[in-house]
PDB file of C-alpha atoms in Angstrom:
ATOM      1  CA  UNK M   1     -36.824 -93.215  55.046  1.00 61.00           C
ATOM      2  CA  UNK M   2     -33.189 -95.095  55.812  1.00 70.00           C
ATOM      3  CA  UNK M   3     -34.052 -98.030  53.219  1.00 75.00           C
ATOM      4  CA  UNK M   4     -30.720 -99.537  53.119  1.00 82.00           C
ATOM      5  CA  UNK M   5     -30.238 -99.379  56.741  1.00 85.00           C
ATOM      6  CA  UNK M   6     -33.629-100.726  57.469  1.00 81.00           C
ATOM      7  CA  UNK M   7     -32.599-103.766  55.293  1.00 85.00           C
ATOM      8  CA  UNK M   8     -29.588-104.104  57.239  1.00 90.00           C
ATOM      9  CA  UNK M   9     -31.237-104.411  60.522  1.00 89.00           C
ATOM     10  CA  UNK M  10     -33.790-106.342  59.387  1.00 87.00           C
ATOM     11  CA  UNK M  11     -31.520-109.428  57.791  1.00 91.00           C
ATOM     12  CA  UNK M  12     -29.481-108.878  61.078  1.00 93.00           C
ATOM     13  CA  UNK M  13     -32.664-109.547  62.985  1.00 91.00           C
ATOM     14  CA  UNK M  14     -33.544-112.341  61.266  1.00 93.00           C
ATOM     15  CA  UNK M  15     -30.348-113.909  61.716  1.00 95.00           C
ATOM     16  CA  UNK M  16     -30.406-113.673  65.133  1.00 94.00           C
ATOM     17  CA  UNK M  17     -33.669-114.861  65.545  1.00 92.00           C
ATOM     18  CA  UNK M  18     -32.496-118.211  63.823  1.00 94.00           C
ATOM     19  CA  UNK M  19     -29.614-118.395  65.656  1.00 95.00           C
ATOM     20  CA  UNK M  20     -31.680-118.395  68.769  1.00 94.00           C
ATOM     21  CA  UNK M  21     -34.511-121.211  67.153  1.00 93.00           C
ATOM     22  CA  UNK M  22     -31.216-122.789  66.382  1.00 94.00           C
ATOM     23  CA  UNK M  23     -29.786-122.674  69.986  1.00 95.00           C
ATOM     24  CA  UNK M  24     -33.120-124.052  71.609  1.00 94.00           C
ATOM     25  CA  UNK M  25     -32.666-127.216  68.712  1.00 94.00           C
ATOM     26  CA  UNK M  26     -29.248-128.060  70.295  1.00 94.00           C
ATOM     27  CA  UNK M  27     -30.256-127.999  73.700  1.00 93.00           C
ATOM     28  CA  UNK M  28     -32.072-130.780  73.086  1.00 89.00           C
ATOM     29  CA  UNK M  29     -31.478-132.252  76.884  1.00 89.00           C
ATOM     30  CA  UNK M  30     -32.596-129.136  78.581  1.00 92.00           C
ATOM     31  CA  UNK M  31     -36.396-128.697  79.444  1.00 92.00           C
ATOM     32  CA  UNK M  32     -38.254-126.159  77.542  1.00 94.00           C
ATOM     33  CA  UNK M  33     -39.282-124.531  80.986  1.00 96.00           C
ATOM     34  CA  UNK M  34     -35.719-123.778  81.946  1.00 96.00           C
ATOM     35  CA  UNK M  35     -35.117-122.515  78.237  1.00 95.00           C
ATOM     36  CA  UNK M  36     -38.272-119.878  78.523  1.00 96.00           C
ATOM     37  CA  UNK M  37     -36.560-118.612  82.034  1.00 96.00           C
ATOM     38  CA  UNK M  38     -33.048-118.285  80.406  1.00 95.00           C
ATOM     39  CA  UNK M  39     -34.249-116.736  77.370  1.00 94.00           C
ATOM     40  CA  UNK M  40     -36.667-114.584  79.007  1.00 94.00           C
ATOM     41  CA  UNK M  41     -34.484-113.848  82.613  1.00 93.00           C
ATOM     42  CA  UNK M  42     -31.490-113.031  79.756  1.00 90.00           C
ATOM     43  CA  UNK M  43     -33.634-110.614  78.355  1.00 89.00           C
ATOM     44  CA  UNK M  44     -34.508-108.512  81.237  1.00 90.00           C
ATOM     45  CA  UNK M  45     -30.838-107.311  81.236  1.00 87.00           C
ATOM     46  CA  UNK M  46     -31.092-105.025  78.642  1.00 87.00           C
ATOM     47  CA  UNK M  47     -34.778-104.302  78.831  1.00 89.00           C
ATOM     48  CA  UNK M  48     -34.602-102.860  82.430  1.00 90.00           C
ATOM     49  CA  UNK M  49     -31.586-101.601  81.119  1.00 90.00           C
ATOM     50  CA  UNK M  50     -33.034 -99.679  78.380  1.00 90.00           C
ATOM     51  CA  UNK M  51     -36.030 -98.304  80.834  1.00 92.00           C
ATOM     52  CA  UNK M  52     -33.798 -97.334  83.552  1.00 93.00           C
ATOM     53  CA  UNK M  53     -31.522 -95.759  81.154  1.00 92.00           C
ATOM     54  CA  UNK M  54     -34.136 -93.443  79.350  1.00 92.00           C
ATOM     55  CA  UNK M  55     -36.017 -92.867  82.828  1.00 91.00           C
ATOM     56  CA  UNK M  56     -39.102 -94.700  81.676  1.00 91.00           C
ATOM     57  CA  UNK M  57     -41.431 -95.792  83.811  1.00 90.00           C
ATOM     58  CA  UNK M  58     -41.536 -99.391  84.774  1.00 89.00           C
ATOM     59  CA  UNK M  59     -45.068-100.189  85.721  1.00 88.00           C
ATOM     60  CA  UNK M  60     -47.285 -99.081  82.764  1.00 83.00           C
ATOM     61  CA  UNK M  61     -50.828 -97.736  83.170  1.00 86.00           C
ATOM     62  CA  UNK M  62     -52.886-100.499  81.734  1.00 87.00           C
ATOM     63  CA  UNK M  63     -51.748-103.460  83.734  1.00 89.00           C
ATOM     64  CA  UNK M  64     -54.638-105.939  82.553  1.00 93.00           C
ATOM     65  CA  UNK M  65     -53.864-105.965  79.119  1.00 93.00           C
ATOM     66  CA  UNK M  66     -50.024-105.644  79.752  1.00 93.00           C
ATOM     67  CA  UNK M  67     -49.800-109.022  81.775  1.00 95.00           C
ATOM     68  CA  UNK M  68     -52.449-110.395  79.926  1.00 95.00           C
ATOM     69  CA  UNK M  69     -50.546-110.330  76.684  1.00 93.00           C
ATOM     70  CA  UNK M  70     -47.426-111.759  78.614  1.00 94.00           C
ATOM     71  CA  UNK M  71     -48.992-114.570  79.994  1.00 96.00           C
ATOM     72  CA  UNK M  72     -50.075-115.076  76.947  1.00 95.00           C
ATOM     73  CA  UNK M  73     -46.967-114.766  74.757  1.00 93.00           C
ATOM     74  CA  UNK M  74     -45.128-116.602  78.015  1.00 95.00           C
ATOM     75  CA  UNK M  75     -47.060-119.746  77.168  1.00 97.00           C
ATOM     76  CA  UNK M  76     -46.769-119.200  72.937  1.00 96.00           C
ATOM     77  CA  UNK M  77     -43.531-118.932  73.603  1.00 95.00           C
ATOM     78  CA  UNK M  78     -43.418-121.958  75.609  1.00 96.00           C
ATOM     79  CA  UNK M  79     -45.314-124.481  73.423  1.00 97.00           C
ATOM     80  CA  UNK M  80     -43.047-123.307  70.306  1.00 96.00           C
ATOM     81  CA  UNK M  81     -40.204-124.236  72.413  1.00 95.00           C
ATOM     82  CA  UNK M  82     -41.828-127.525  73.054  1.00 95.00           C
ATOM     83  CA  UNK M  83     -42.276-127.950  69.668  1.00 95.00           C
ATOM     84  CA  UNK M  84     -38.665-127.586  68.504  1.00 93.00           C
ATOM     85  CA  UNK M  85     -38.522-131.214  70.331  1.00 90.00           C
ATOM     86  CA  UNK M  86     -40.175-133.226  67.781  1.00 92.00           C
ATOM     87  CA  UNK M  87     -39.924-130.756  64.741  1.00 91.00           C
ATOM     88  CA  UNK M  88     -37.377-129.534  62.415  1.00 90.00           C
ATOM     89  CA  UNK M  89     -36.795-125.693  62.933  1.00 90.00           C
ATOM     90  CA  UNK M  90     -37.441-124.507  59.533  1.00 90.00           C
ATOM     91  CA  UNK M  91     -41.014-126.288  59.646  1.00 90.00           C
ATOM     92  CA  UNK M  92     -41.936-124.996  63.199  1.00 92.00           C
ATOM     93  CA  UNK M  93     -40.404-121.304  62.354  1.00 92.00           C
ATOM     94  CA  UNK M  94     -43.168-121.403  59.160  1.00 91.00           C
ATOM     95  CA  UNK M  95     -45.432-123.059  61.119  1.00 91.00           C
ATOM     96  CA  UNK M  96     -45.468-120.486  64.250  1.00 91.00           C
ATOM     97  CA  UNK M  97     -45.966-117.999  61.326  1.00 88.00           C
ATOM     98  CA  UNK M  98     -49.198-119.221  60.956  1.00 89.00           C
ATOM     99  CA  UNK M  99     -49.743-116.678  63.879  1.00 88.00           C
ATOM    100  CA  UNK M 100     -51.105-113.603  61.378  1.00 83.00           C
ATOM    101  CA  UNK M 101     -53.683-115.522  60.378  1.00 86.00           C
ATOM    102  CA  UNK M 102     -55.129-116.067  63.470  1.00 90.00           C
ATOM    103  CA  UNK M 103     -54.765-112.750  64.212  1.00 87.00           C
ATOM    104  CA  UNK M 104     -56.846-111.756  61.536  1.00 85.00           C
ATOM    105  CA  UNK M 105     -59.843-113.957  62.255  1.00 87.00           C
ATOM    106  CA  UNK M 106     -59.562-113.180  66.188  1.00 89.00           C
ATOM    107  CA  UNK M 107     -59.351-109.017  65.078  1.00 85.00           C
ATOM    108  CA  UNK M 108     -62.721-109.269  62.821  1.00 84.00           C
ATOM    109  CA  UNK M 109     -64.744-110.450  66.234  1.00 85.00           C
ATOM    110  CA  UNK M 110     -62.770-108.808  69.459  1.00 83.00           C
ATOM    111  CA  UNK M 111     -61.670-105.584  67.075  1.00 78.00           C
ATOM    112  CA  UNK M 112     -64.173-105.641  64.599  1.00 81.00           C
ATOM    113  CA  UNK M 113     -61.577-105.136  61.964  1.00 78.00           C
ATOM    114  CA  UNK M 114     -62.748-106.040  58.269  1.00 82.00           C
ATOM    115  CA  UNK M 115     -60.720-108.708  55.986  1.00 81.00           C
ATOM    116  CA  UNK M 116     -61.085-108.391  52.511  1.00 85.00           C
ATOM    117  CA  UNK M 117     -62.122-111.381  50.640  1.00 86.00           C
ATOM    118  CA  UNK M 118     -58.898-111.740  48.607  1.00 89.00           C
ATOM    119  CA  UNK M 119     -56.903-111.618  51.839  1.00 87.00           C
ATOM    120  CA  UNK M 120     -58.869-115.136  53.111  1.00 90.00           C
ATOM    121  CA  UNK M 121     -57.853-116.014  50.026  1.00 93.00           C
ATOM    122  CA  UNK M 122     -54.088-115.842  50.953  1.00 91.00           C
ATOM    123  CA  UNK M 123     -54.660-117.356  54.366  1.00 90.00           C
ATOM    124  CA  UNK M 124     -56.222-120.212  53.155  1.00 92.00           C
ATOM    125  CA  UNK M 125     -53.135-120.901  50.532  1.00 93.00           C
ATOM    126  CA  UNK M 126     -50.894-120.782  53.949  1.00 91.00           C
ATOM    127  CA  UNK M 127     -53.215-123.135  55.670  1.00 89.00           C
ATOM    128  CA  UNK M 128     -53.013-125.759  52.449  1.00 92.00           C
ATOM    129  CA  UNK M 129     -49.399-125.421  53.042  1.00 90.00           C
ATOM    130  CA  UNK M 130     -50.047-126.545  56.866  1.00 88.00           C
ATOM    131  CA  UNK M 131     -52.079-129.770  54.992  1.00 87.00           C
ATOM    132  CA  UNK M 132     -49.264-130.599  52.928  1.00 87.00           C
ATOM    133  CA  UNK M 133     -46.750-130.839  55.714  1.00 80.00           C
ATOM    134  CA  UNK M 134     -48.742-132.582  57.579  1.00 72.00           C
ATOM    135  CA  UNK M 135     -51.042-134.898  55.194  1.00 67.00           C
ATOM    136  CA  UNK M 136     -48.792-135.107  52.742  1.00 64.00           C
ATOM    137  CA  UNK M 137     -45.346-136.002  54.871  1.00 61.00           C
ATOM    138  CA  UNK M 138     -45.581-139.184  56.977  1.00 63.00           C
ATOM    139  CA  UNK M 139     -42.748-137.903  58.692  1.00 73.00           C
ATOM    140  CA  UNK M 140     -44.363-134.282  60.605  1.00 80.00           C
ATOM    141  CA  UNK M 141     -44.725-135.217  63.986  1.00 84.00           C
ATOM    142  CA  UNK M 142     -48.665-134.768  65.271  1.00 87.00           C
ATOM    143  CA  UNK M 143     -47.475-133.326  68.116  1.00 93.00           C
ATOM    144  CA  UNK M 144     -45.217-130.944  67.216  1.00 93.00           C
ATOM    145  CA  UNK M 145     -47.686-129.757  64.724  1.00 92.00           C
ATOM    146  CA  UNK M 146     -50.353-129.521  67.597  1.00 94.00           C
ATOM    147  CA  UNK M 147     -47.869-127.509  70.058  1.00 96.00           C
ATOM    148  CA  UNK M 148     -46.700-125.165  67.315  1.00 95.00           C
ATOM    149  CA  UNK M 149     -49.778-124.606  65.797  1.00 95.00           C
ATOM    150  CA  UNK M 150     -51.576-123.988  69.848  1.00 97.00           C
ATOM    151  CA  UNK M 151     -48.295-121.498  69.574  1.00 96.00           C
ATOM    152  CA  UNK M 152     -49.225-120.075  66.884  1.00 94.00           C
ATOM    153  CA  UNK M 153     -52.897-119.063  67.734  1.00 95.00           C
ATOM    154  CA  UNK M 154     -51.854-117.773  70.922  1.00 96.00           C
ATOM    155  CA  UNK M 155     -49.198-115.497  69.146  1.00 91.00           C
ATOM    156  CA  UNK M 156     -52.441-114.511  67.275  1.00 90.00           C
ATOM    157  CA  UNK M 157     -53.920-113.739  70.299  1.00 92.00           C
ATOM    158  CA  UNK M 158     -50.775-111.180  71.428  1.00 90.00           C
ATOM    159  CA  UNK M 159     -51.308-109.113  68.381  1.00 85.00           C
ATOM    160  CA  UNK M 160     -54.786-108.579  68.906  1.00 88.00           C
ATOM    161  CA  UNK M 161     -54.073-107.922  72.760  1.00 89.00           C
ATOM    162  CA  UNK M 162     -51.259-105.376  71.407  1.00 85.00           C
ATOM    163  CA  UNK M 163     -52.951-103.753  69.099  1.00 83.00           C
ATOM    164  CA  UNK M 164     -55.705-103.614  71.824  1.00 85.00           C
ATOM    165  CA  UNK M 165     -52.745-101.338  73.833  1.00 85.00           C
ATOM    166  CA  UNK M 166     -52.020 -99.425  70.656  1.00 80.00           C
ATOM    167  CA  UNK M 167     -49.470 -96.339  71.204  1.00 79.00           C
ATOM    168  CA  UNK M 168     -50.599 -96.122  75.071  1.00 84.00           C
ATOM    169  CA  UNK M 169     -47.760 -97.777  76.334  1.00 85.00           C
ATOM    170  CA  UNK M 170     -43.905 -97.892  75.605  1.00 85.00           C
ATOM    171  CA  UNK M 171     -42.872-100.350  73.534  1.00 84.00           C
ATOM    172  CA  UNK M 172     -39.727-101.730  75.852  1.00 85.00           C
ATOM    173  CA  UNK M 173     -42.301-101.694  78.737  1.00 89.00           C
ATOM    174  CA  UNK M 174     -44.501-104.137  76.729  1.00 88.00           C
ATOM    175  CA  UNK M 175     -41.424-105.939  75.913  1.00 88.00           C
ATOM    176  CA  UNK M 176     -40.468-105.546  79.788  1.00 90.00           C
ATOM    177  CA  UNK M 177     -44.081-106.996  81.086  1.00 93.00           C
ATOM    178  CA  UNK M 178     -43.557-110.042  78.742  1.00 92.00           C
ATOM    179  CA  UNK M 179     -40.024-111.341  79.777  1.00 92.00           C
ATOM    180  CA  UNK M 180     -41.274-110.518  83.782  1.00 95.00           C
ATOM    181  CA  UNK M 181     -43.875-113.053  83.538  1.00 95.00           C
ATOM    182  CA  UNK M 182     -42.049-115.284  81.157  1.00 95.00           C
ATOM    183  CA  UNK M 183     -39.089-115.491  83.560  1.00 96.00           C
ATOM    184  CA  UNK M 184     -41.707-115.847  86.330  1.00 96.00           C
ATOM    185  CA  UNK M 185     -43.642-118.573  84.354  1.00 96.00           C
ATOM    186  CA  UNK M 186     -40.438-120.417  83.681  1.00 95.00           C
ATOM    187  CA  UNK M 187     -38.700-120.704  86.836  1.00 95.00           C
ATOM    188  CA  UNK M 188     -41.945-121.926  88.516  1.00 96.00           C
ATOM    189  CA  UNK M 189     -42.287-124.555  86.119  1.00 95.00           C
ATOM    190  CA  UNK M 190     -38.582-125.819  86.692  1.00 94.00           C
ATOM    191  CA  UNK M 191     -38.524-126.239  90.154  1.00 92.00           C
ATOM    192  CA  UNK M 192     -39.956-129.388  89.643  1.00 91.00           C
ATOM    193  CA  UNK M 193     -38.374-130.595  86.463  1.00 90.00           C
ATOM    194  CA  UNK M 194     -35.443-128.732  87.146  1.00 89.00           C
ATOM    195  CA  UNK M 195     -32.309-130.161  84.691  1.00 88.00           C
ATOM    196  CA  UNK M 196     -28.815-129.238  85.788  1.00 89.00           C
ATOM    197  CA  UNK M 197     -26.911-127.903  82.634  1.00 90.00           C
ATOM    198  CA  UNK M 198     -23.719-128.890  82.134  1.00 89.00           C
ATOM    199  CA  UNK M 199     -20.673-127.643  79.813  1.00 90.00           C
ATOM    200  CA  UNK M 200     -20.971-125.625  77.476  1.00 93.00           C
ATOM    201  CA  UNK M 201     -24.852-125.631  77.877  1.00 94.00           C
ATOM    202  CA  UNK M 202     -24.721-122.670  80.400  1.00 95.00           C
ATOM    203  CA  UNK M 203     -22.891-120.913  77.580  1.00 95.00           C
ATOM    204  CA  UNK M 204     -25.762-121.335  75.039  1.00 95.00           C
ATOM    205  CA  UNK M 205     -28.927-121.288  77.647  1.00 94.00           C
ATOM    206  CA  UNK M 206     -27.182-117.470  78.298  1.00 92.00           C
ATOM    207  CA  UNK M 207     -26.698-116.755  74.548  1.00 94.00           C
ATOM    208  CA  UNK M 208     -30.968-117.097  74.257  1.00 93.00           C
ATOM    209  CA  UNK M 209     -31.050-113.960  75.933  1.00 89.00           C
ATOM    210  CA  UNK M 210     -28.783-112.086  73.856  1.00 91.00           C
ATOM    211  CA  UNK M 211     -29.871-113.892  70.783  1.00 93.00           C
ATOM    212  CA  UNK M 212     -33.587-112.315  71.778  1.00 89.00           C
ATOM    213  CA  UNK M 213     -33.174-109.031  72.323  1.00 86.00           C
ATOM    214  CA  UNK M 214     -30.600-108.580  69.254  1.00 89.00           C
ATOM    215  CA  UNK M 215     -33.443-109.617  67.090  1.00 88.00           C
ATOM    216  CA  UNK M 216     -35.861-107.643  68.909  1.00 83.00           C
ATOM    217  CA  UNK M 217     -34.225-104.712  69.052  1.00 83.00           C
ATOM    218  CA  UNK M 218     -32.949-104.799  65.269  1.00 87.00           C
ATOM    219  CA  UNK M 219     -36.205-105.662  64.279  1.00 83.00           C
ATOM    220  CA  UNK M 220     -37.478-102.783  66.145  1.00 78.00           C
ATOM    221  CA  UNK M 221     -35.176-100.408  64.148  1.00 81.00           C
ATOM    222  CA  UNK M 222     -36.095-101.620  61.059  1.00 83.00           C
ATOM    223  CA  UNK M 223     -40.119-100.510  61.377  1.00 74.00           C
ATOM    224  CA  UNK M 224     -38.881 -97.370  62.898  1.00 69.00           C
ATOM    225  CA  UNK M 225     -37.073 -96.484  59.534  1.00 76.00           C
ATOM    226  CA  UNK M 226     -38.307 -97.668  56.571  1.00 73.00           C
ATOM    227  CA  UNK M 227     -42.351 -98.605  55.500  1.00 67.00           C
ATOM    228  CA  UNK M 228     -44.033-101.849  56.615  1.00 62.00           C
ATOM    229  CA  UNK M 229     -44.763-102.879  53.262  1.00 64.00           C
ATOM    230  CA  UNK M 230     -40.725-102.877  52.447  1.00 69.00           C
ATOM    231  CA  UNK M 231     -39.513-104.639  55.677  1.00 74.00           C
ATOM    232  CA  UNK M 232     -42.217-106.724  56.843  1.00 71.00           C
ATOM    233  CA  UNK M 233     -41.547-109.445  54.382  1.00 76.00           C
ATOM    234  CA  UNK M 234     -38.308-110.014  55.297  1.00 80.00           C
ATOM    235  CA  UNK M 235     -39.145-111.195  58.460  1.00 83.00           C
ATOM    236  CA  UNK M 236     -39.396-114.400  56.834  1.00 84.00           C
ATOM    237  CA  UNK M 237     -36.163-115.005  55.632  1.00 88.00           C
ATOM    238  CA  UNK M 238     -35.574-115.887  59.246  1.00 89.00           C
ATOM    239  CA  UNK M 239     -37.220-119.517  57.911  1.00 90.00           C
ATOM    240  CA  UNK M 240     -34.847-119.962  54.692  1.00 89.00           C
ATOM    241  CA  UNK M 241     -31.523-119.005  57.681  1.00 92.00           C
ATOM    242  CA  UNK M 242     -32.899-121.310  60.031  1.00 92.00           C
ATOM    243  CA  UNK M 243     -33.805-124.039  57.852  1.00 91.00           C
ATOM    244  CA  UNK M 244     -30.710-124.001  56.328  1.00 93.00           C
ATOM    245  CA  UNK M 245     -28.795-124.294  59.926  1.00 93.00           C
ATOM    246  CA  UNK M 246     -30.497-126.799  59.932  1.00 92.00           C
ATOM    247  CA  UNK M 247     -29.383-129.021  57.628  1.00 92.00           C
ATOM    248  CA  UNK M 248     -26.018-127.813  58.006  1.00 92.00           C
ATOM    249  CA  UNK M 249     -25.264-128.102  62.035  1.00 92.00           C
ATOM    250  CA  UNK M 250     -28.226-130.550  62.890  1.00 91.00           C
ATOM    251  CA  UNK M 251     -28.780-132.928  59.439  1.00 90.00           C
ATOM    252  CA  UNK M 252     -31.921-132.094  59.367  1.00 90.00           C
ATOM    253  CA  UNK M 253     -33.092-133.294  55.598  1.00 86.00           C
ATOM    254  CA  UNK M 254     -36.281-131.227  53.825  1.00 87.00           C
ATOM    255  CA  UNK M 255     -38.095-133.575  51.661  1.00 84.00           C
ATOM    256  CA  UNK M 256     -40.085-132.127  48.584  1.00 86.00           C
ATOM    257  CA  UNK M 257     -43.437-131.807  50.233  1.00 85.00           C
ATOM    258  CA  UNK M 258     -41.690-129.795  53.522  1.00 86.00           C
ATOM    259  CA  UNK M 259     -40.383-127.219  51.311  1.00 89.00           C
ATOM    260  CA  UNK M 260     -43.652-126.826  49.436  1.00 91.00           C
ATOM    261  CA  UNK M 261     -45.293-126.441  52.311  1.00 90.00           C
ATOM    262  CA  UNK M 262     -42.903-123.869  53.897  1.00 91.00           C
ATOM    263  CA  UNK M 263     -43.357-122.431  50.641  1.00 92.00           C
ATOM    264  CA  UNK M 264     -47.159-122.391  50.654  1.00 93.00           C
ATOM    265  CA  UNK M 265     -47.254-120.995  54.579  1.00 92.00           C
ATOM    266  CA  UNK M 266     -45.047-118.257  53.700  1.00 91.00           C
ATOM    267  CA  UNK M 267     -46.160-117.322  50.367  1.00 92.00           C
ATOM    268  CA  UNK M 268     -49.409-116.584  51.255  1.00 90.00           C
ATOM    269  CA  UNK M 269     -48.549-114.876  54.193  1.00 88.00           C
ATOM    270  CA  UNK M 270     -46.285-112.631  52.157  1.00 88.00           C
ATOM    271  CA  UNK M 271     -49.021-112.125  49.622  1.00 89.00           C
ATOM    272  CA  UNK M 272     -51.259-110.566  52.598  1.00 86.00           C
ATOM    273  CA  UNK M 273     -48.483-107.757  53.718  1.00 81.00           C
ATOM    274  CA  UNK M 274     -48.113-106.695  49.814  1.00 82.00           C
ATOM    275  CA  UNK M 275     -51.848-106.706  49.544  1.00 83.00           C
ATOM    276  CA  UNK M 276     -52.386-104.634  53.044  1.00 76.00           C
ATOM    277  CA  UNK M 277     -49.806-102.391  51.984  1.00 73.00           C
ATOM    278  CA  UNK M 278     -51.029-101.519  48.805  1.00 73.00           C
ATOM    279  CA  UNK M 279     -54.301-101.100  49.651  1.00 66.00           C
ATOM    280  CA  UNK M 280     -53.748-100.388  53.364  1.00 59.00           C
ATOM    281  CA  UNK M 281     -56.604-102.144  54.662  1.00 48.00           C
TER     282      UNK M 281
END
């Protein structure tokens, strides 16, 4: 186990994932339908890449659940692109990790998986964290809140859909499936509200692809070296590096009750992985 290393890719990841939240903030004048095909169509570079490369097979052998969980994560990833409209990116990054949560109450009826008590304990601090932005700051948009949050159930949703697939298919063909449809989902939806880029905008809508996959990909190595326990929490330090490009390239201003509810969301989140891992439930 490559701790160090696992770190490394990890804060990489994480970095690149909020450079990517980032880049869908400042193309504010682009359509989040045309951002979902750039992201996703910039994607499929390096995933066929990657299959082609290591001769592995393209079509997988459960097709349901493998376009199924696109569609799905097409249209999570959609509405959390929507939501970067009327939000600031720190809150709808901590928001859209609501997503575990979900998961966790979808798994105990469609997997039959069992939550401990003190883990609904945890989710419910995450979800007071949710009231607090919202109840408790006049200025959280309802629907950003409503689009992210829609987001994040249906991110739920993909977990329970993936580990549904478990270690039956490839991981890059998963990945592959999901930024098919996505592109396919995306372009449709622009023909009609198609917004010509211009400048430097082509420059950034072809940096969410990049952007993507580097955090994928890093991510990816992470798991592969180290323990979930050690590297799962870091995932969320891709909130504190967004919300602070936030404030520094958009002026984006946190007020008390945001960052208490940020910290809320993603303290009880991070309270669940330490208790799974410790007593791997």
């Amino acid at each position: 186990m490559d701790v160090k290393s696992a770190l490394k890719y990890m804060l990489f990841s994480t970095m690149a994932f909020a450079c990517m939240n980032a880049t869908v903030k400042h193309l504010k004048d682009v359509n989040a339908y045309q951002i979902v095909f750039f992201r996703s169509f910039g994607s499929l570079f390096f995933t066929f890449g990657f299959l082609l490369k290591n001769k592995i097979p393209i079509i997988g052998k459960h097709n349901t659940l493998l376009i199924l969980r696109s569609v799905v994560g097409a249209s999570s990833m959609l509405l959390f692109f929507m939501s970067v409209k009327y939000l600031s990116i720190g809150t709808a990054v901590s928001l859209r990790y609501t997503a575990p949560i979900f998961a966790a109450i979808m798994a105990v009826f469609l997997l039959r998986e069992r939550v401990k008590p003190l883990q609904w304990l945890f989710f419910a601090l995450s979800f007071i964290g949710v009231i607090v932005l919202k109840g408790l700051d006049a200025h959280i948009s309802g629907k950003g809140l409503i689009l992210v949050l829609i987001a994040a159930v249906l991110s739920g949703l993909v977990y329970v859909i993936i580990s549904k697939i478990g270690n039956r298919e490839h991981p890059a063909v998963i990945v592959n499936y999901f930024m098919v449809i996505a592109t396919v989902l995306g372009g449709v939806l622009s023909i009609n509200n198609w917004i010509s880029p211009k400048g430097t905008e082509w420059l950034f809508l072809g940096a969410l692809g990049v952007f993507g996959y580097l955090g994928q990909i890093y991510m990816t190595k992470a798991f592969q070296i180290a323990s979930t326990n050690i590297v799962a929490p870091l995932k969320y330090i891709e909130v504190v590096f967004t919300a602070t490009i936030g404030v520094m390239f958009f002026q984006e201003v946190y007020t008390l009750w945001n960052l208490l509810g940020i910290a809320l969301i993603i303290g009880g989140l991070l309270l669940n992985v330490w208790y799974k891992s410790k007593y791997n439930t």
